[in-house]
Amino acid sequence: EALGLFTGIGLSEAKARETLRNGALSALLRQAVLQARSALGPALDKATGTLLYNAAARLRDPKHLGFLVGYIARREILTDLQLSAALEYVRSHPLEPLDAADFERACGVGVCVTPEQIEEAVEAVIREHRAELLAERYHFNMGLLMGEARSRLRWADGKTIKNEVDLQVLHLLGPKTEADLEKKPKAAKTRPALVEKQKAAVVENGEVGTETRPLLEQLRGEALKFHKPGENYKTEGYVVTPNTMALLKQHLAVTGGQVRTRFPPEPNGILHIGHAKAINFNFGYAKANGGVCFLRYDDTNPEKEEEKYFTAIREMVEWLGYQPYAVTHASDYFDQLYTWALELIRRGQAYVCHQKVEEIKGHNPPPSPWRDRPVEESLLLFEDMRKGKFGEGEATLRMKLVMEDGKMDPVAYRVKFTPHHRTGDKWCIYPTYDYTHCLCDSIEHITHSLCTKEFQARRSSYFWLCNALDVYCPVQWEYGRLNLLYTVVSKRKIIQLVETGAVRDWDDPRLFTLTALRRRGFPPEAINNFCARVGVTVAQATMEPHLLEACVREVLNEQAPRAMAVLEPLKVTITNFPVSKALEVLVPNFPADESRGFHKVPFQPTVYIEETDFREEVDKGYKRLAPGQPVGLRHAGYVIAVQNVIKDASGRVIELEVTCTKSDMAEKPKAFIHWVSEPLACEVRLYERLFLHKNPEDPSEVPGGFLSDLNPDSLRVVRNALVDSSVLAARPFDKFQFERLGYFSLDPDSAEGKLVFNRTVTLKEDPGKA
């Protein structure tokens, strides 16, 4: 029956069947068609059918469907242009009843555009463009004429305007000539001048470099559909009450129409790479729209919260380059939240329940036998909870609603006899996330409450609670979270890694917490650039670590000055050193841009090279040092040639004796190698992936659990490396490119006389890791 109904309005059978697969759309369309047929009879023309289909498909609030169909059936809305205006009007006026006269003015109902008006409008447009038309003739963009004519007569029929344009152009230019029929030659493409990127000075290793800030590339896709402040009701799914418009008016009076977002971490762990996306989105969206962003700690679970987490979270937000508009805590609002809880009980929307935690877990818990207890009784019992007369788990306050995932009556308050780090022993009842979050957003007049997709099931409780208390209701919008392969970011699992000794702490450079990435040497700009490239979409993004590492290389290539280091030293004695004392060699900080300065390194008769840069026997393709195969020393201006190979008792090469020749006097060598002379001893930590498999938490990929998937070679410590003296004044987190080896960062473990470097990334991606 439905199939025949839909094909009867002009839908193809395939389109009709596709529509039937969408239960919500097919129900609305059926309702619209039956209403139209009752007014117009069983035979509906295709134009009317198309309008009915578009109305059903594009209407966000079904309660207005009958209103719109009435206008279509009475032939008062005749074009898609009018329908679009009607849908926009309905979306912008959520409260009943709609003002029919205002609606009709907005949709052009009853407006009759005469042929004479169309003729006059087209004449006026052609008059304005007459000179260009005569010059370009039929190569002129006729769409421009149509567009300008339509802007003068909004409700005119597009086809009639086109016919009038064609007629008047023919009258002006005459029939097309052969020249008119020739294709217009394409203009040669010229590359636009590169726009100067916005740059900000940054101090890195005592030098002023440049930082290119991404222009919030993540603000694309779904984010472009966000409502404007005060227009929350235009968001699909937003619940409108009789008080909504008055509350929004008060909200605009408080904010002045400013965008307000918030980043609301729980202070029970360290932020990770997924949080970096949330920070960039919340702070970035506010900044891009001239708004502000709060850093609000969700400190409602005192058992798991520690001061070190509060400090580290703020440090990481600021390290990424963002300054909170205000730093707030959910606990700032405990008094107000408690007052609202009493009001919720008085309104019959909450009750005290004695079901145990294990009873209300799972998908289909039994309904609470205390759901309908009298309001006065719940008020007394809630007061007893506050006074500590119930033990933990003996009573909770629950809200009367069913959430999107079917969960019934979420808990609003529970008993916890744990002192709070900010409120001390004042409270022994603490609010839950489901109760706290939306109300804190309301108090702070947040305009866009941005959260990851796992909170979508909480959207119904978010809107319900604000409306149940008649307070301003922000809009919750969910986006896909950012995950990385070869890692875990769960707080519980990171604690297990620390407790088992697999990693040293939350800032172990093999982890993807933000403190760990900072310690490893990842620049904040690289993390922000990575988040921008991932973008913000509804779909979850799971990325390979090498994509983040590529962003790191891009930034460090511009920021990290060059130095020379040797990880596995081999002593080299130059027997014919050209002078009696040490030379000083000038080494550019950035070889590609010598204007960024030089540093001096000593050059003495004894230098050290990498063991791997020497072989006694030369293989095909081997270009470095070997007997009979000289090499150049980078930046020194000398070429060395092996004269004698010295070995220990076991036959291992321990020293080379070489002669040197000035580069301009010697034949050009096949290679130039790095070296150090009068070096500083240092420890170098080389990191690889912590896990062997892409998804260490996936039982099908790692049946033994993530702790069984640890990479035994994730850390190699080189204790006797050597580095040139130019890094002597480096401070923790200073970054360098050790020539030919990779990018390195000075670790906070460094002490006087003992430098410790972490390898941040290699110079190029290792194809073996792909």
mmCIF file of N, CA and C in Angstrom, residues 484 526 529-530 533-534 542-554 689 765:
data_model
loop_
_atom_site.group_PDB
_atom_site.id
_atom_site.type_symbol
_atom_site.label_atom_id
_atom_site.label_comp_id
_atom_site.label_asym_id
_atom_site.label_seq_id
_atom_site.Cartn_x
_atom_site.Cartn_y
_atom_site.Cartn_z
ATOM 1 N N LEU A 484 44.982 6.455 18.414
ATOM 2 C CA LEU A 484 46.209 6.083 17.715
ATOM 3 C C LEU A 484 46.421 4.583 17.824
ATOM 4 N N ALA A 526 53.405 20.785 16.590
ATOM 5 C CA ALA A 526 53.243 19.580 15.769
ATOM 6 C C ALA A 526 51.975 18.825 16.170
ATOM 7 N N ASN A 529 49.080 20.793 14.827
ATOM 8 C CA ASN A 529 48.971 20.595 13.373
ATOM 9 C C ASN A 529 48.363 19.238 13.049
ATOM 10 N N PHE A 530 48.769 18.224 13.799
ATOM 11 C CA PHE A 530 48.231 16.876 13.595
ATOM 12 C C PHE A 530 46.730 16.860 13.845
ATOM 13 N N ARG A 533 44.942 18.418 10.983
ATOM 14 C CA ARG A 533 44.886 17.578 9.776
ATOM 15 C C ARG A 533 43.877 16.450 9.934
ATOM 16 N N VAL A 534 43.773 15.913 11.141
ATOM 17 C CA VAL A 534 42.777 14.864 11.382
ATOM 18 C C VAL A 534 41.379 15.442 11.167
ATOM 19 N N THR A 542 40.997 6.776 13.670
ATOM 20 C CA THR A 542 42.076 5.953 14.218
ATOM 21 C C THR A 542 43.280 6.107 13.294
ATOM 22 N N MET A 543 44.348 6.676 13.823
ATOM 23 C CA MET A 543 45.467 7.093 12.993
ATOM 24 C C MET A 543 46.726 6.292 13.307
ATOM 25 N N GLU A 544 47.606 6.210 12.323
ATOM 26 C CA GLU A 544 48.922 5.606 12.505
ATOM 27 C C GLU A 544 49.845 6.618 13.197
ATOM 28 N N PRO A 545 50.695 6.171 14.122
ATOM 29 C CA PRO A 545 51.611 7.106 14.786
ATOM 30 C C PRO A 545 52.529 7.846 13.817
ATOM 31 N N HIS A 546 52.864 7.216 12.676
ATOM 32 C CA HIS A 546 53.814 7.884 11.776
ATOM 33 C C HIS A 546 53.234 9.169 11.178
ATOM 34 N N LEU A 547 51.892 9.307 11.166
ATOM 35 C CA LEU A 547 51.303 10.559 10.677
ATOM 36 C C LEU A 547 51.571 11.695 11.653
ATOM 37 N N LEU A 548 51.526 11.381 12.952
ATOM 38 C CA LEU A 548 51.889 12.366 13.970
ATOM 39 C C LEU A 548 53.385 12.671 13.881
ATOM 40 N N GLU A 549 54.190 11.636 13.687
ATOM 41 C CA GLU A 549 55.642 11.837 13.603
ATOM 42 C C GLU A 549 56.020 12.703 12.405
ATOM 43 N N ALA A 550 55.273 12.588 11.317
ATOM 44 C CA ALA A 550 55.545 13.434 10.143
ATOM 45 C C ALA A 550 55.329 14.901 10.490
ATOM 46 N N CYS A 551 54.280 15.191 11.277
ATOM 47 C CA CYS A 551 54.044 16.580 11.718
ATOM 48 C C CYS A 551 55.184 17.056 12.611
ATOM 49 N N VAL A 552 55.717 16.152 13.424
ATOM 50 C CA VAL A 552 56.833 16.499 14.310
ATOM 51 C C VAL A 552 58.061 16.862 13.483
ATOM 52 N N ARG A 553 58.358 16.063 12.464
ATOM 53 C CA ARG A 553 59.530 16.359 11.620
ATOM 54 C C ARG A 553 59.402 17.710 10.940
ATOM 55 N N GLU A 554 58.204 18.014 10.452
ATOM 56 C CA GLU A 554 57.990 19.299 9.770
ATOM 57 C C GLU A 554 58.353 20.471 10.674
ATOM 58 N N ARG A 689 58.133 1.624 19.250
ATOM 59 C CA ARG A 689 56.756 1.449 19.717
ATOM 60 C C ARG A 689 56.708 0.547 20.945
ATOM 61 N N GLU A 765 60.838 8.536 8.035
ATOM 62 C CA GLU A 765 60.014 7.434 8.506
ATOM 63 C C GLU A 765 60.668 6.117 8.149
#
